[in-house]
Amino acid sequence: MGSTPHTPPLPAPTTPAGQEGLAALLARPDRAVIALDFDGTLADIVPDPEQARAHPGTVEALAALAPKVASIAVITGRPAGVAVRYGGFAGVEGLDRLVVLGHYGAERWDAVSGTVQAPAPHPGVAAARAELPGVLDRFDSWHGTWIEEKGQALAVHTRRAADPQAAFDALRGPLGELAARHGLIVEPGRLVLELRPPGMDKGVALTRYVQETGAASVLYAGDDLGDLAAYAAVDKLRTEGPEGTPGLLVCSGAEVPELAERADLSLPGPGAVVAFLSALAQRL
């Protein structure tokens, strides 16, 4: 894509569908939804998830972009309130139309009200929480793993184990069995296994939000396996109806080949994603 002397160039999508999606966004930004994952996309992956924060410049880029598009939605597996705090999204001028869909869309925070709407916790989460320490104790590889309490879900991180991948592989089956006993599912990610209720994923959340806003185009950026559902949702939106809804799929980083191979545009990581959003805001 071209640029003026005062705006940085936009990286070009490598696929025809992505090129169409970006062109539609540029032509009618007021009818475009920008949807973004948080960890690994707007925030760098860190050993302790509680230390994750939005990449420098994220809030400024979003605040510059938000007034020019229909809406910006952050779609994350984290609780909505946690993503708001770690992102620094509350009370920012220009972000009054920002929405954070937490727990894969089960929770919702709107900047205009500053409140979180959330359903009652699934009873299976409490039951799995009680059994989880005993399940982990049966495996030597559990040493160094860390349980993240997410309210409506549980996540077991293996990034700090002696052999992170071996711990991930050893625990995936047993945690799947634990989840199944209590009506939950396991969502694998980058050295993390999350036990959560079924029925909601980033694809469902994104589709509902695009329908709610009546968007004529959508951009989605993610980095992990949980984002595949959102990619599939964009693919489906592209083909629904007489003309479809043009979309642009952005991949942050290259750690998850399944995602990178399906992306229209690959960027090296959160820093590059923020730079892209900033350039997009200037272009619009």
Short mmCIF file of C-alpha atoms in Angstrom, two decimals:
data_model
loop_
_atom_site.label_atom_id
_atom_site.label_comp_id
_atom_site.label_asym_id
_atom_site.label_seq_id
_atom_site.Cartn_x
_atom_site.Cartn_y
_atom_site.Cartn_z
CA MET A 1 0.00 0.00 0.00
CA GLY A 2 1.21 3.51 -0.76
CA SER A 3 1.74 6.40 1.62
CA THR A 4 2.11 10.16 1.73
CA PRO A 5 5.34 11.83 2.87
CA HIS A 6 3.75 12.31 6.30
CA THR A 7 2.47 8.79 6.91
CA PRO A 8 4.41 5.52 7.24
CA PRO A 9 3.65 2.84 4.66
CA LEU A 10 1.21 0.07 5.49
CA PRO A 11 2.56 -3.47 5.05
CA ALA A 12 0.68 -5.17 2.24
CA PRO A 13 -1.37 -8.36 2.80
CA THR A 14 -0.05 -11.31 0.80
CA THR A 15 -3.45 -12.77 -0.15
CA PRO A 16 -6.21 -11.45 -2.43
CA ALA A 17 -8.77 -11.83 0.37
CA GLY A 18 -6.58 -9.84 2.73
CA GLN A 19 -5.99 -7.15 0.13
CA GLU A 20 -9.75 -6.88 -0.36
CA GLY A 21 -10.26 -6.68 3.38
CA LEU A 22 -7.75 -3.88 3.85
CA ALA A 23 -9.13 -1.99 0.84
CA ALA A 24 -12.66 -2.19 2.29
CA LEU A 25 -11.42 -0.95 5.66
CA LEU A 26 -9.63 1.99 4.06
CA ALA A 27 -12.63 2.85 1.89
CA ARG A 28 -15.20 2.83 4.73
CA PRO A 29 -13.39 2.96 8.07
CA ASP A 30 -16.57 4.16 9.77
CA ARG A 31 -18.06 0.70 9.11
CA ALA A 32 -14.98 -1.33 10.10
CA VAL A 33 -14.46 -3.34 13.28
CA ILE A 34 -10.89 -3.79 14.51
CA ALA A 35 -10.73 -6.89 16.73
CA LEU A 36 -7.55 -7.77 18.61
CA ASP A 37 -6.31 -10.51 20.90
CA PHE A 38 -4.42 -9.27 23.99
CA ASP A 39 -1.57 -11.58 25.11
CA GLY A 40 0.97 -12.05 22.33
CA THR A 41 -0.77 -9.49 20.12
CA LEU A 42 -1.05 -6.27 22.12
CA ALA A 43 1.11 -7.50 25.01
CA ASP A 44 4.38 -9.39 24.90
CA ILE A 45 4.35 -12.96 26.23
CA VAL A 46 6.09 -13.05 29.63
CA PRO A 47 6.91 -15.95 32.02
CA ASP A 48 4.42 -14.68 34.64
CA PRO A 49 1.04 -13.81 33.06
CA GLU A 50 0.31 -11.42 35.93
CA GLN A 51 3.20 -9.27 34.74
CA ALA A 52 1.84 -8.91 31.19
CA ARG A 53 1.16 -5.35 30.12
CA ALA A 54 0.20 -3.71 26.84
CA HIS A 55 3.20 -3.04 24.62
CA PRO A 56 4.43 0.57 24.82
CA GLY A 57 2.43 2.73 22.46
CA THR A 58 -0.61 0.46 22.38
CA VAL A 59 -3.03 2.82 24.12
CA GLU A 60 -1.86 5.75 22.03
CA ALA A 61 -2.31 3.79 18.79
CA LEU A 62 -5.77 2.58 19.76
CA ALA A 63 -6.85 6.05 20.89
CA ALA A 64 -5.74 7.47 17.53
CA LEU A 65 -7.49 4.72 15.56
CA ALA A 66 -10.74 4.29 17.53
CA PRO A 67 -12.47 7.56 16.54
CA LYS A 68 -11.94 6.72 12.85
CA VAL A 69 -13.55 3.24 12.83
CA ALA A 70 -16.88 1.78 13.90
CA SER A 71 -15.40 0.07 16.95
CA ILE A 72 -12.34 -1.58 18.44
CA ALA A 73 -12.84 -4.83 20.35
CA VAL A 74 -10.22 -6.65 22.40
CA ILE A 75 -11.17 -10.35 22.50
CA THR A 76 -9.25 -12.32 25.11
CA GLY A 77 -9.32 -15.42 27.25
CA ARG A 78 -8.52 -13.29 30.27
CA PRO A 79 -11.25 -11.87 32.50
CA ALA A 80 -12.41 -8.62 30.92
CA GLY A 81 -11.49 -6.53 33.95
CA VAL A 82 -7.97 -7.96 34.05
CA ALA A 83 -7.40 -7.15 30.38
CA VAL A 84 -8.64 -3.61 30.98
CA ARG A 85 -6.20 -3.14 33.88
CA TYR A 86 -3.22 -4.73 32.16
CA GLY A 87 -3.97 -2.84 28.97
CA GLY A 88 -4.48 0.51 30.66
CA PHE A 89 -7.68 1.00 28.66
CA ALA A 90 -9.94 2.67 31.26
CA GLY A 91 -10.55 6.39 31.18
CA VAL A 92 -8.54 7.05 28.02
CA GLU A 93 -9.67 9.92 25.83
CA GLY A 94 -10.59 8.61 22.39
CA LEU A 95 -11.33 5.07 23.57
CA ASP A 96 -14.96 5.64 24.51
CA ARG A 97 -16.06 3.08 21.89
CA LEU A 98 -13.65 0.37 23.01
CA VAL A 99 -15.14 -2.96 24.07
CA VAL A 100 -13.26 -5.77 25.83
CA LEU A 101 -14.79 -9.24 25.41
CA GLY A 102 -13.23 -11.36 28.15
CA HIS A 103 -13.36 -15.10 28.77
CA TYR A 104 -13.73 -15.63 25.01
CA GLY A 105 -16.77 -13.36 24.93
CA ALA A 106 -18.55 -14.58 28.05
CA GLU A 107 -17.71 -11.27 29.77
CA ARG A 108 -17.99 -7.76 28.35
CA TRP A 109 -16.54 -4.43 29.41
CA ASP A 110 -17.66 -1.26 27.66
CA ALA A 111 -15.55 1.89 27.97
CA VAL A 112 -18.66 4.07 27.84
CA SER A 113 -20.00 2.56 31.09
CA GLY A 114 -16.76 1.28 32.62
CA THR A 115 -18.55 -1.81 33.90
CA VAL A 116 -18.22 -5.56 33.31
CA GLN A 117 -21.18 -7.76 32.43
CA ALA A 118 -20.55 -11.39 33.36
CA PRO A 119 -22.60 -14.58 33.77
CA ALA A 120 -22.55 -16.73 36.89
CA PRO A 121 -19.50 -19.03 37.06
CA HIS A 122 -19.88 -22.53 35.61
CA PRO A 123 -20.10 -25.04 38.51
CA GLY A 124 -17.58 -27.29 36.80
CA VAL A 125 -14.85 -24.68 37.27
CA ALA A 126 -15.08 -24.91 41.07
CA ALA A 127 -15.09 -28.71 40.95
CA ALA A 128 -12.07 -28.80 38.64
CA ARG A 129 -10.27 -26.25 40.83
CA ALA A 130 -10.64 -28.57 43.83
CA GLU A 131 -9.20 -31.56 41.96
CA LEU A 132 -6.48 -29.78 40.00
CA PRO A 133 -3.68 -29.90 42.62
CA GLY A 134 -4.11 -33.66 43.01
CA VAL A 135 -3.98 -34.16 39.24
CA LEU A 136 -0.77 -32.15 38.97
CA ASP A 137 0.85 -34.00 41.87
CA ARG A 138 0.72 -37.26 39.92
CA PHE A 139 3.28 -35.96 37.43
CA ASP A 140 6.92 -35.11 38.11
CA SER A 141 6.73 -32.59 35.31
CA TRP A 142 4.30 -30.43 37.29
CA HIS A 143 7.21 -28.76 39.13
CA GLY A 144 7.44 -25.18 37.92
CA THR A 145 3.91 -25.11 36.52
CA TRP A 146 1.68 -22.30 37.66
CA ILE A 147 -2.11 -22.20 38.04
CA GLU A 148 -3.76 -18.97 36.93
CA GLU A 149 -7.14 -18.27 38.52
CA LYS A 150 -9.41 -16.67 35.94
CA GLY A 151 -12.72 -16.71 37.79
CA GLN A 152 -14.70 -18.44 35.06
CA ALA A 153 -11.75 -20.59 33.98
CA LEU A 154 -8.45 -22.09 35.16
CA ALA A 155 -5.17 -22.06 33.30
CA VAL A 156 -2.08 -24.21 33.90
CA HIS A 157 1.09 -22.58 32.58
CA THR A 158 4.18 -24.70 31.92
CA ARG A 159 6.52 -21.94 30.71
CA ARG A 160 8.52 -21.99 33.99
CA ALA A 161 8.87 -25.80 34.20
CA ALA A 162 12.30 -27.39 33.72
CA ASP A 163 11.13 -28.74 30.36
CA PRO A 164 8.12 -26.57 29.40
CA GLN A 165 7.08 -28.55 26.33
CA ALA A 166 7.41 -31.92 28.09
CA ALA A 167 5.25 -30.66 30.95
CA PHE A 168 2.68 -29.33 28.49
CA ASP A 169 2.56 -32.65 26.63
CA ALA A 170 2.35 -34.73 29.83
CA LEU A 171 -0.48 -32.68 31.31
CA ARG A 172 -2.63 -32.21 28.23
CA GLY A 173 -4.34 -35.61 28.44
CA PRO A 174 -4.98 -35.65 32.22
CA LEU A 175 -6.27 -32.08 32.18
CA GLY A 176 -8.52 -32.98 29.28
CA GLU A 177 -9.96 -35.84 31.33
CA LEU A 178 -10.43 -33.56 34.34
CA ALA A 179 -12.21 -30.99 32.21
CA ALA A 180 -14.49 -33.59 30.62
CA ARG A 181 -15.56 -34.94 34.03
CA HIS A 182 -16.89 -31.51 34.95
CA GLY A 183 -18.41 -30.38 31.67
CA LEU A 184 -15.48 -28.19 30.66
CA ILE A 185 -13.15 -28.13 27.67
CA VAL A 186 -9.39 -27.60 27.43
CA GLU A 187 -8.09 -24.75 25.28
CA PRO A 188 -4.38 -25.29 24.47
CA GLY A 189 -2.13 -22.31 23.87
CA ARG A 190 1.54 -21.39 23.91
CA LEU A 191 2.68 -23.49 26.91
CA VAL A 192 -0.67 -23.04 28.63
CA LEU A 193 -3.70 -25.30 29.04
CA GLU A 194 -6.93 -23.58 29.96
CA LEU A 195 -9.96 -25.35 31.44
CA ARG A 196 -13.11 -23.40 30.61
CA PRO A 197 -16.84 -23.85 29.91
CA PRO A 198 -17.86 -24.83 26.38
CA GLY A 199 -20.04 -22.80 24.08
CA MET A 200 -18.00 -19.64 23.73
CA ASP A 201 -14.88 -19.05 21.71
CA LYS A 202 -13.30 -16.09 19.97
CA GLY A 203 -15.08 -16.97 16.75
CA VAL A 204 -18.51 -16.88 18.37
CA ALA A 205 -17.63 -13.64 20.17
CA LEU A 206 -16.32 -11.99 17.01
CA THR A 207 -19.27 -13.05 14.85
CA ARG A 208 -21.80 -11.76 17.37
CA TYR A 209 -19.98 -8.46 17.70
CA VAL A 210 -19.69 -7.91 13.95
CA GLN A 211 -23.42 -8.62 13.63
CA GLU A 212 -24.19 -6.27 16.53
CA THR A 213 -22.25 -3.40 14.98
CA GLY A 214 -23.38 -4.04 11.42
CA ALA A 215 -19.76 -3.80 10.29
CA ALA A 216 -19.00 -3.88 6.58
CA SER A 217 -15.41 -5.06 7.11
CA VAL A 218 -13.39 -6.62 9.91
CA LEU A 219 -9.74 -6.90 10.89
CA TYR A 220 -8.71 -9.57 13.36
CA ALA A 221 -5.23 -9.94 14.85
CA GLY A 222 -4.09 -12.85 17.04
CA ASP A 223 -1.11 -15.03 17.85
CA ASP A 224 -2.20 -18.37 19.33
CA LEU A 225 -4.32 -21.48 18.81
CA GLY A 226 -7.31 -19.87 20.53
CA ASP A 227 -7.39 -17.33 17.70
CA LEU A 228 -8.04 -20.00 15.06
CA ALA A 229 -11.77 -19.82 15.84
CA ALA A 230 -11.75 -16.10 15.11
CA TYR A 231 -9.88 -16.73 11.86
CA ALA A 232 -12.55 -19.26 10.89
CA ALA A 233 -15.25 -16.73 11.75
CA VAL A 234 -13.68 -14.13 9.45
CA ASP A 235 -13.41 -16.71 6.67
CA LYS A 236 -17.12 -17.47 7.08
CA LEU A 237 -18.08 -13.78 7.17
CA ARG A 238 -16.22 -13.28 3.90
CA THR A 239 -18.49 -15.76 2.14
CA GLU A 240 -21.87 -15.08 3.78
CA GLY A 241 -24.51 -13.07 1.97
CA PRO A 242 -24.45 -11.79 -1.61
CA GLU A 243 -21.17 -9.90 -1.18
CA GLY A 244 -19.80 -11.17 2.12
CA THR A 245 -17.95 -9.09 4.70
CA PRO A 246 -14.36 -8.41 3.63
CA GLY A 247 -11.82 -9.26 6.30
CA LEU A 248 -8.11 -9.01 7.05
CA LEU A 249 -6.40 -11.70 9.17
CA VAL A 250 -3.23 -10.56 10.94
CA CYS A 251 -0.82 -12.90 12.74
CA SER A 252 1.43 -11.58 15.51
CA GLY A 253 4.67 -13.57 15.61
CA ALA A 254 5.41 -16.92 14.03
CA GLU A 255 5.37 -19.26 17.05
CA VAL A 256 2.09 -20.91 15.99
CA PRO A 257 2.42 -22.16 12.39
CA GLU A 258 -1.27 -23.13 12.20
CA LEU A 259 -2.13 -19.44 12.56
CA ALA A 260 0.72 -17.95 10.53
CA GLU A 261 -0.09 -20.16 7.55
CA ARG A 262 -3.68 -18.84 7.43
CA ALA A 263 -2.87 -15.17 7.92
CA ASP A 264 -3.22 -12.54 5.22
CA LEU A 265 -0.55 -10.45 6.92
CA SER A 266 2.17 -11.64 9.31
CA LEU A 267 3.89 -9.21 11.68
CA PRO A 268 6.88 -10.03 13.94
CA GLY A 269 5.09 -9.45 17.27
CA PRO A 270 3.24 -6.92 19.45
CA GLY A 271 5.62 -4.09 18.65
CA ALA A 272 4.96 -4.51 14.94
CA VAL A 273 1.20 -4.85 15.54
CA VAL A 274 1.17 -1.56 17.46
CA ALA A 275 3.20 0.10 14.69
CA PHE A 276 0.72 -1.21 12.12
CA LEU A 277 -2.27 0.12 14.07
CA SER A 278 -0.55 3.47 14.45
CA ALA A 279 0.22 3.64 10.73
CA LEU A 280 -3.36 2.64 9.95
CA ALA A 281 -4.67 5.47 12.16
CA GLN A 282 -2.43 7.96 10.35
CA ARG A 283 -3.51 6.63 6.95
CA LEU A 284 -7.18 7.08 7.83
#
